[in-house]
mmCIF file with all atom_site columns, C-alpha atoms in Angstrom:
data_model
loop_
_atom_site.group_PDB
_atom_site.id
_atom_site.type_symbol
_atom_site.label_atom_id
_atom_site.label_alt_id
_atom_site.label_comp_id
_atom_site.label_asym_id
_atom_site.label_entity_id
_atom_site.label_seq_id
_atom_site.pdbx_PDB_ins_code
_atom_site.Cartn_x
_atom_site.Cartn_y
_atom_site.Cartn_z
_atom_site.occupancy
_atom_site.B_iso_or_equiv
_atom_site.pdbx_formal_charge
_atom_site.auth_seq_id
_atom_site.auth_comp_id
_atom_site.auth_asym_id
_atom_site.auth_atom_id
_atom_site.pdbx_PDB_model_num
ATOM 1   C CA . UNK W 1 1   ? 18.770 -90.368  -139.153 1.00 59.00 ? 18  UNK W CA 1
ATOM 2   C CA . UNK W 1 2   ? 15.045 -91.085  -137.703 1.00 71.00 ? 19  UNK W CA 1
ATOM 3   C CA . UNK W 1 3   ? 13.624 -91.696  -141.184 1.00 76.00 ? 20  UNK W CA 1
ATOM 4   C CA . UNK W 1 4   ? 16.461 -94.579  -141.891 1.00 75.00 ? 21  UNK W CA 1
ATOM 5   C CA . UNK W 1 5   ? 15.429 -95.809  -138.105 1.00 75.00 ? 22  UNK W CA 1
ATOM 6   C CA . UNK W 1 6   ? 11.695 -95.852  -138.764 1.00 72.00 ? 23  UNK W CA 1
ATOM 7   C CA . UNK W 1 7   ? 11.950 -97.741  -141.594 1.00 74.00 ? 24  UNK W CA 1
ATOM 8   C CA . UNK W 1 8   ? 14.792 -100.922 -140.193 1.00 72.00 ? 25  UNK W CA 1
ATOM 9   C CA . UNK W 1 9   ? 12.358 -101.111 -137.304 1.00 72.00 ? 26  UNK W CA 1
ATOM 10  C CA . UNK W 1 10  ? 8.983  -102.260 -140.322 1.00 70.00 ? 27  UNK W CA 1
ATOM 11  C CA . UNK W 1 11  ? 12.391 -104.085 -141.978 1.00 72.00 ? 28  UNK W CA 1
ATOM 12  C CA . UNK W 1 12  ? 13.498 -106.366 -138.520 1.00 64.00 ? 29  UNK W CA 1
ATOM 13  C CA . UNK W 1 13  ? 13.422 -109.547 -139.107 1.00 62.00 ? 30  UNK W CA 1
ATOM 14  C CA . UNK W 1 14  ? 13.565 -110.736 -135.052 1.00 58.00 ? 31  UNK W CA 1
ATOM 15  C CA . UNK W 1 15  ? 12.944 -114.366 -134.780 1.00 56.00 ? 32  UNK W CA 1
ATOM 16  C CA . UNK W 1 16  ? 13.343 -115.621 -130.461 1.00 56.00 ? 33  UNK W CA 1
ATOM 17  C CA . UNK W 1 17  ? 14.147 -119.750 -131.337 1.00 56.00 ? 34  UNK W CA 1
ATOM 18  C CA . UNK W 1 18  ? 12.039 -122.188 -128.929 1.00 58.00 ? 35  UNK W CA 1
ATOM 19  C CA . UNK W 1 19  ? 13.596 -125.075 -127.625 1.00 58.00 ? 36  UNK W CA 1
ATOM 20  C CA . UNK W 1 20  ? 11.645 -128.248 -128.960 1.00 67.00 ? 37  UNK W CA 1
ATOM 21  C CA . UNK W 1 21  ? 13.716 -130.307 -126.971 1.00 70.00 ? 38  UNK W CA 1
ATOM 22  C CA . UNK W 1 22  ? 11.047 -131.732 -123.290 1.00 76.00 ? 39  UNK W CA 1
ATOM 23  C CA . UNK W 1 23  ? 12.796 -132.131 -120.857 1.00 85.00 ? 40  UNK W CA 1
ATOM 24  C CA . UNK W 1 24  ? 13.652 -135.524 -119.614 1.00 89.00 ? 41  UNK W CA 1
ATOM 25  C CA . UNK W 1 25  ? 11.314 -137.871 -117.721 1.00 91.00 ? 42  UNK W CA 1
ATOM 26  C CA . UNK W 1 26  ? 10.599 -140.524 -115.745 1.00 94.00 ? 43  UNK W CA 1
ATOM 27  C CA . UNK W 1 27  ? 7.037  -141.424 -116.876 1.00 94.00 ? 44  UNK W CA 1
ATOM 28  C CA . UNK W 1 28  ? 5.033  -144.585 -114.325 1.00 94.00 ? 45  UNK W CA 1
ATOM 29  C CA . UNK W 1 29  ? 2.264  -146.805 -116.472 1.00 95.00 ? 46  UNK W CA 1
ATOM 30  C CA . UNK W 1 30  ? 0.001  -148.960 -113.906 1.00 93.00 ? 47  UNK W CA 1
ATOM 31  C CA . UNK W 1 31  ? -0.482 -151.512 -117.390 1.00 93.00 ? 48  UNK W CA 1
ATOM 32  C CA . UNK W 1 32  ? -2.050 -155.087 -116.717 1.00 90.00 ? 49  UNK W CA 1
ATOM 33  C CA . UNK W 1 33  ? -0.087 -157.689 -118.434 1.00 90.00 ? 50  UNK W CA 1
ATOM 34  C CA . UNK W 1 34  ? -1.175 -161.668 -118.532 1.00 89.00 ? 51  UNK W CA 1
ATOM 35  C CA . UNK W 1 35  ? 2.397  -162.886 -120.813 1.00 91.00 ? 52  UNK W CA 1
ATOM 36  C CA . UNK W 1 36  ? 5.626  -162.474 -122.798 1.00 92.00 ? 53  UNK W CA 1
ATOM 37  C CA . UNK W 1 37  ? 3.500  -161.653 -125.275 1.00 92.00 ? 54  UNK W CA 1
ATOM 38  C CA . UNK W 1 38  ? 1.833  -158.038 -124.047 1.00 90.00 ? 55  UNK W CA 1
ATOM 39  C CA . UNK W 1 39  ? 5.022  -157.416 -122.458 1.00 92.00 ? 56  UNK W CA 1
ATOM 40  C CA . UNK W 1 40  ? 7.162  -156.515 -125.990 1.00 93.00 ? 57  UNK W CA 1
ATOM 41  C CA . UNK W 1 41  ? 3.858  -155.186 -127.499 1.00 94.00 ? 58  UNK W CA 1
ATOM 42  C CA . UNK W 1 42  ? 3.872  -153.119 -124.803 1.00 93.00 ? 59  UNK W CA 1
ATOM 43  C CA . UNK W 1 43  ? 7.499  -152.684 -125.126 1.00 94.00 ? 60  UNK W CA 1
ATOM 44  C CA . UNK W 1 44  ? 7.370  -151.756 -128.862 1.00 94.00 ? 61  UNK W CA 1
ATOM 45  C CA . UNK W 1 45  ? 5.309  -150.002 -128.639 1.00 94.00 ? 62  UNK W CA 1
ATOM 46  C CA . UNK W 1 46  ? 7.002  -147.290 -125.981 1.00 94.00 ? 63  UNK W CA 1
ATOM 47  C CA . UNK W 1 47  ? 9.887  -147.872 -127.325 1.00 93.00 ? 64  UNK W CA 1
ATOM 48  C CA . UNK W 1 48  ? 9.474  -147.215 -130.524 1.00 93.00 ? 65  UNK W CA 1
ATOM 49  C CA . UNK W 1 49  ? 8.246  -143.527 -128.994 1.00 92.00 ? 66  UNK W CA 1
ATOM 50  C CA . UNK W 1 50  ? 10.893 -139.982 -130.529 1.00 91.00 ? 67  UNK W CA 1
ATOM 51  C CA . UNK W 1 51  ? 12.272 -139.256 -127.178 1.00 91.00 ? 68  UNK W CA 1
ATOM 52  C CA . UNK W 1 52  ? 12.293 -141.923 -125.614 1.00 93.00 ? 69  UNK W CA 1
ATOM 53  C CA . UNK W 1 53  ? 15.646 -143.398 -123.644 1.00 94.00 ? 70  UNK W CA 1
ATOM 54  C CA . UNK W 1 54  ? 14.325 -146.633 -121.232 1.00 94.00 ? 71  UNK W CA 1
ATOM 55  C CA . UNK W 1 55  ? 12.164 -148.582 -121.163 1.00 95.00 ? 72  UNK W CA 1
ATOM 56  C CA . UNK W 1 56  ? 11.395 -151.358 -117.901 1.00 95.00 ? 73  UNK W CA 1
ATOM 57  C CA . UNK W 1 57  ? 8.337  -153.186 -118.092 1.00 93.00 ? 74  UNK W CA 1
ATOM 58  C CA . UNK W 1 58  ? 7.918  -155.356 -114.151 1.00 92.00 ? 75  UNK W CA 1
ATOM 59  C CA . UNK W 1 59  ? 4.612  -158.102 -115.294 1.00 89.00 ? 76  UNK W CA 1
ATOM 60  C CA . UNK W 1 60  ? 4.226  -158.581 -111.430 1.00 89.00 ? 77  UNK W CA 1
ATOM 61  C CA . UNK W 1 61  ? 3.628  -155.255 -110.026 1.00 89.00 ? 78  UNK W CA 1
ATOM 62  C CA . UNK W 1 62  ? 1.947  -154.304 -113.116 1.00 90.00 ? 79  UNK W CA 1
ATOM 63  C CA . UNK W 1 63  ? 4.417  -151.693 -114.013 1.00 93.00 ? 80  UNK W CA 1
ATOM 64  C CA . UNK W 1 64  ? 5.958  -150.107 -117.564 1.00 94.00 ? 81  UNK W CA 1
ATOM 65  C CA . UNK W 1 65  ? 8.781  -147.285 -116.532 1.00 95.00 ? 82  UNK W CA 1
ATOM 66  C CA . UNK W 1 66  ? 9.735  -144.694 -119.314 1.00 95.00 ? 83  UNK W CA 1
ATOM 67  C CA . UNK W 1 67  ? 12.404 -141.798 -119.634 1.00 95.00 ? 84  UNK W CA 1
ATOM 68  C CA . UNK W 1 68  ? 13.413 -139.663 -122.451 1.00 93.00 ? 85  UNK W CA 1
ATOM 69  C CA . UNK W 1 69  ? 12.315 -136.476 -123.789 1.00 93.00 ? 86  UNK W CA 1
ATOM 70  C CA . UNK W 1 70  ? 8.656  -137.251 -123.925 1.00 92.00 ? 87  UNK W CA 1
ATOM 71  C CA . UNK W 1 71  ? 5.157  -136.122 -122.912 1.00 92.00 ? 88  UNK W CA 1
ATOM 72  C CA . UNK W 1 72  ? 3.359  -138.707 -120.468 1.00 92.00 ? 89  UNK W CA 1
ATOM 73  C CA . UNK W 1 73  ? 0.323  -138.309 -122.176 1.00 94.00 ? 90  UNK W CA 1
ATOM 74  C CA . UNK W 1 74  ? 1.863  -139.402 -125.814 1.00 93.00 ? 91  UNK W CA 1
ATOM 75  C CA . UNK W 1 75  ? 3.115  -142.368 -123.805 1.00 93.00 ? 92  UNK W CA 1
ATOM 76  C CA . UNK W 1 76  ? -0.205 -143.323 -121.692 1.00 94.00 ? 93  UNK W CA 1
ATOM 77  C CA . UNK W 1 77  ? -1.626 -143.113 -125.187 1.00 94.00 ? 94  UNK W CA 1
ATOM 78  C CA . UNK W 1 78  ? 0.550  -145.374 -127.317 1.00 94.00 ? 95  UNK W CA 1
ATOM 79  C CA . UNK W 1 79  ? -0.096 -148.048 -124.548 1.00 93.00 ? 96  UNK W CA 1
ATOM 80  C CA . UNK W 1 80  ? -3.716 -147.624 -124.663 1.00 93.00 ? 97  UNK W CA 1
ATOM 81  C CA . UNK W 1 81  ? -3.809 -147.821 -128.416 1.00 94.00 ? 98  UNK W CA 1
ATOM 82  C CA . UNK W 1 82  ? -2.129 -151.747 -127.964 1.00 93.00 ? 99  UNK W CA 1
ATOM 83  C CA . UNK W 1 83  ? -5.308 -152.637 -126.768 1.00 92.00 ? 100 UNK W CA 1
ATOM 84  C CA . UNK W 1 84  ? -4.217 -152.213 -122.710 1.00 91.00 ? 101 UNK W CA 1
ATOM 85  C CA . UNK W 1 85  ? -5.941 -151.099 -120.463 1.00 92.00 ? 102 UNK W CA 1
ATOM 86  C CA . UNK W 1 86  ? -3.042 -148.277 -118.743 1.00 93.00 ? 103 UNK W CA 1
ATOM 87  C CA . UNK W 1 87  ? -3.004 -145.507 -116.434 1.00 92.00 ? 104 UNK W CA 1
ATOM 88  C CA . UNK W 1 88  ? -0.470 -143.565 -114.812 1.00 93.00 ? 105 UNK W CA 1
ATOM 89  C CA . UNK W 1 89  ? 0.489  -144.828 -111.580 1.00 88.00 ? 106 UNK W CA 1
ATOM 90  C CA . UNK W 1 90  ? -1.607 -144.872 -109.059 1.00 88.00 ? 107 UNK W CA 1
ATOM 91  C CA . UNK W 1 91  ? 0.064  -145.342 -105.794 1.00 87.00 ? 108 UNK W CA 1
ATOM 92  C CA . UNK W 1 92  ? 3.049  -144.591 -103.960 1.00 85.00 ? 109 UNK W CA 1
ATOM 93  C CA . UNK W 1 93  ? 5.549  -146.499 -101.802 1.00 85.00 ? 110 UNK W CA 1
ATOM 94  C CA . UNK W 1 94  ? 3.768  -147.693 -98.444  1.00 80.00 ? 111 UNK W CA 1
ATOM 95  C CA . UNK W 1 95  ? 7.000  -146.411 -96.081  1.00 80.00 ? 112 UNK W CA 1
ATOM 96  C CA . UNK W 1 96  ? 6.413  -143.153 -97.432  1.00 78.00 ? 113 UNK W CA 1
ATOM 97  C CA . UNK W 1 97  ? 2.536  -142.550 -96.462  1.00 77.00 ? 114 UNK W CA 1
ATOM 98  C CA . UNK W 1 98  ? 2.054  -141.832 -92.466  1.00 75.00 ? 115 UNK W CA 1
ATOM 99  C CA . UNK W 1 99  ? -1.256 -143.099 -92.618  1.00 72.00 ? 116 UNK W CA 1
ATOM 100 C CA . UNK W 1 100 ? -1.397 -146.101 -95.344  1.00 73.00 ? 117 UNK W CA 1
ATOM 101 C CA . UNK W 1 101 ? -4.581 -147.050 -93.792  1.00 75.00 ? 118 UNK W CA 1
ATOM 102 C CA . UNK W 1 102 ? -6.145 -144.338 -94.024  1.00 75.00 ? 119 UNK W CA 1
ATOM 103 C CA . UNK W 1 103 ? -9.042 -144.436 -96.838  1.00 77.00 ? 120 UNK W CA 1
ATOM 104 C CA . UNK W 1 104 ? -8.598 -144.668 -99.704  1.00 77.00 ? 121 UNK W CA 1
ATOM 105 C CA . UNK W 1 105 ? -5.240 -145.417 -99.568  1.00 79.00 ? 122 UNK W CA 1
ATOM 106 C CA . UNK W 1 106 ? -5.580 -149.440 -98.746  1.00 78.00 ? 123 UNK W CA 1
ATOM 107 C CA . UNK W 1 107 ? -6.200 -151.674 -102.245 1.00 79.00 ? 124 UNK W CA 1
ATOM 108 C CA . UNK W 1 108 ? -6.308 -154.845 -101.920 1.00 81.00 ? 125 UNK W CA 1
ATOM 109 C CA . UNK W 1 109 ? -4.825 -154.521 -105.473 1.00 82.00 ? 126 UNK W CA 1
ATOM 110 C CA . UNK W 1 110 ? -1.125 -151.999 -105.332 1.00 82.00 ? 127 UNK W CA 1
ATOM 111 C CA . UNK W 1 111 ? 1.359  -154.183 -105.859 1.00 82.00 ? 128 UNK W CA 1
ATOM 112 C CA . UNK W 1 112 ? 3.264  -155.112 -102.925 1.00 82.00 ? 129 UNK W CA 1
ATOM 113 C CA . UNK W 1 113 ? 4.883  -152.082 -100.210 1.00 82.00 ? 130 UNK W CA 1
ATOM 114 C CA . UNK W 1 114 ? 1.901  -149.996 -101.812 1.00 85.00 ? 131 UNK W CA 1
ATOM 115 C CA . UNK W 1 115 ? -1.284 -148.250 -101.595 1.00 84.00 ? 132 UNK W CA 1
ATOM 116 C CA . UNK W 1 116 ? -2.411 -145.369 -103.279 1.00 84.00 ? 133 UNK W CA 1
ATOM 117 C CA . UNK W 1 117 ? -1.482 -141.224 -103.795 1.00 80.00 ? 134 UNK W CA 1
ATOM 118 C CA . UNK W 1 118 ? -4.601 -139.715 -101.998 1.00 78.00 ? 135 UNK W CA 1
ATOM 119 C CA . UNK W 1 119 ? -3.822 -137.208 -100.068 1.00 73.00 ? 136 UNK W CA 1
ATOM 120 C CA . UNK W 1 120 ? -5.462 -138.325 -96.909  1.00 68.00 ? 137 UNK W CA 1
ATOM 121 C CA . UNK W 1 121 ? -2.871 -140.525 -96.598  1.00 69.00 ? 138 UNK W CA 1
ATOM 122 C CA . UNK W 1 122 ? 0.339  -137.725 -96.019  1.00 66.00 ? 139 UNK W CA 1
ATOM 123 C CA . UNK W 1 123 ? 0.589  -135.485 -92.806  1.00 67.00 ? 140 UNK W CA 1
ATOM 124 C CA . UNK W 1 124 ? 0.293  -132.135 -93.357  1.00 63.00 ? 141 UNK W CA 1
ATOM 125 C CA . UNK W 1 125 ? 3.430  -130.405 -92.356  1.00 61.00 ? 142 UNK W CA 1
ATOM 126 C CA . UNK W 1 126 ? 3.751  -128.758 -89.139  1.00 58.00 ? 143 UNK W CA 1
ATOM 127 C CA . UNK W 1 127 ? 0.511  -130.215 -86.868  1.00 56.00 ? 144 UNK W CA 1
ATOM 128 C CA . UNK W 1 128 ? 1.407  -130.936 -83.622  1.00 56.00 ? 145 UNK W CA 1
ATOM 129 C CA . UNK W 1 129 ? 2.128  -134.190 -83.317  1.00 55.00 ? 146 UNK W CA 1
ATOM 130 C CA . UNK W 1 130 ? 4.799  -133.366 -85.823  1.00 53.00 ? 147 UNK W CA 1
ATOM 131 C CA . UNK W 1 131 ? 6.243  -130.449 -83.448  1.00 55.00 ? 148 UNK W CA 1
ATOM 132 C CA . UNK W 1 132 ? 6.616  -133.310 -81.140  1.00 58.00 ? 149 UNK W CA 1
ATOM 133 C CA . UNK W 1 133 ? 7.869  -136.044 -82.723  1.00 60.00 ? 150 UNK W CA 1
ATOM 134 C CA . UNK W 1 134 ? 10.828 -133.712 -84.905  1.00 59.00 ? 151 UNK W CA 1
ATOM 135 C CA . UNK W 1 135 ? 11.190 -131.974 -80.614  1.00 61.00 ? 152 UNK W CA 1
ATOM 136 C CA . UNK W 1 136 ? 13.067 -134.980 -79.470  1.00 62.00 ? 153 UNK W CA 1
ATOM 137 C CA . UNK W 1 137 ? 14.578 -136.652 -82.644  1.00 63.00 ? 154 UNK W CA 1
ATOM 138 C CA . UNK W 1 138 ? 18.366 -137.736 -83.048  1.00 65.00 ? 155 UNK W CA 1
ATOM 139 C CA . UNK W 1 139 ? 18.839 -135.475 -86.279  1.00 66.00 ? 156 UNK W CA 1
ATOM 140 C CA . UNK W 1 140 ? 17.988 -132.232 -84.009  1.00 63.00 ? 157 UNK W CA 1
ATOM 141 C CA . UNK W 1 141 ? 21.527 -130.967 -83.341  1.00 65.00 ? 158 UNK W CA 1
ATOM 142 C CA . UNK W 1 142 ? 18.727 -128.601 -80.541  1.00 64.00 ? 159 UNK W CA 1
ATOM 143 C CA . UNK W 1 143 ? 16.320 -131.343 -79.430  1.00 61.00 ? 160 UNK W CA 1
ATOM 144 C CA . UNK W 1 144 ? 17.420 -130.782 -75.849  1.00 61.00 ? 161 UNK W CA 1
ATOM 145 C CA . UNK W 1 145 ? 20.213 -129.588 -74.697  1.00 56.00 ? 162 UNK W CA 1
ATOM 146 C CA . UNK W 1 146 ? 20.037 -129.788 -71.234  1.00 54.00 ? 163 UNK W CA 1
ATOM 147 C CA . UNK W 1 147 ? 22.294 -132.834 -71.580  1.00 50.00 ? 164 UNK W CA 1
#
């Protein structure tokens, strides 16, 4: 039995099937668009990528949102191939940031309600001010046990 096992191990073919399907992602890209033609050009370029499920273009915010089984770099490259200046969406909503006027966070060119996504704008966890504000919060059941 030892020889047969040895020979079968030599000719055994083991295939591990790799999953080629990419995870579902949402990619947000900042693109400068001036007219309906620009908007249509970007929409057609992005929607022709294999795996794209939805494309949402907001010319007012200069933002393109693409959802599907895609690679973010591939989407960015396809938008840049249209001749438009494009970059990943560099902004975060104003109300999600602790310090919206921190150095580098406030941007005059940002759409209304948004600031730049920089580390200085976010509060680090477990800072003294964070602990004090959560100590007397209505959402904290152990906030005030005297009452």
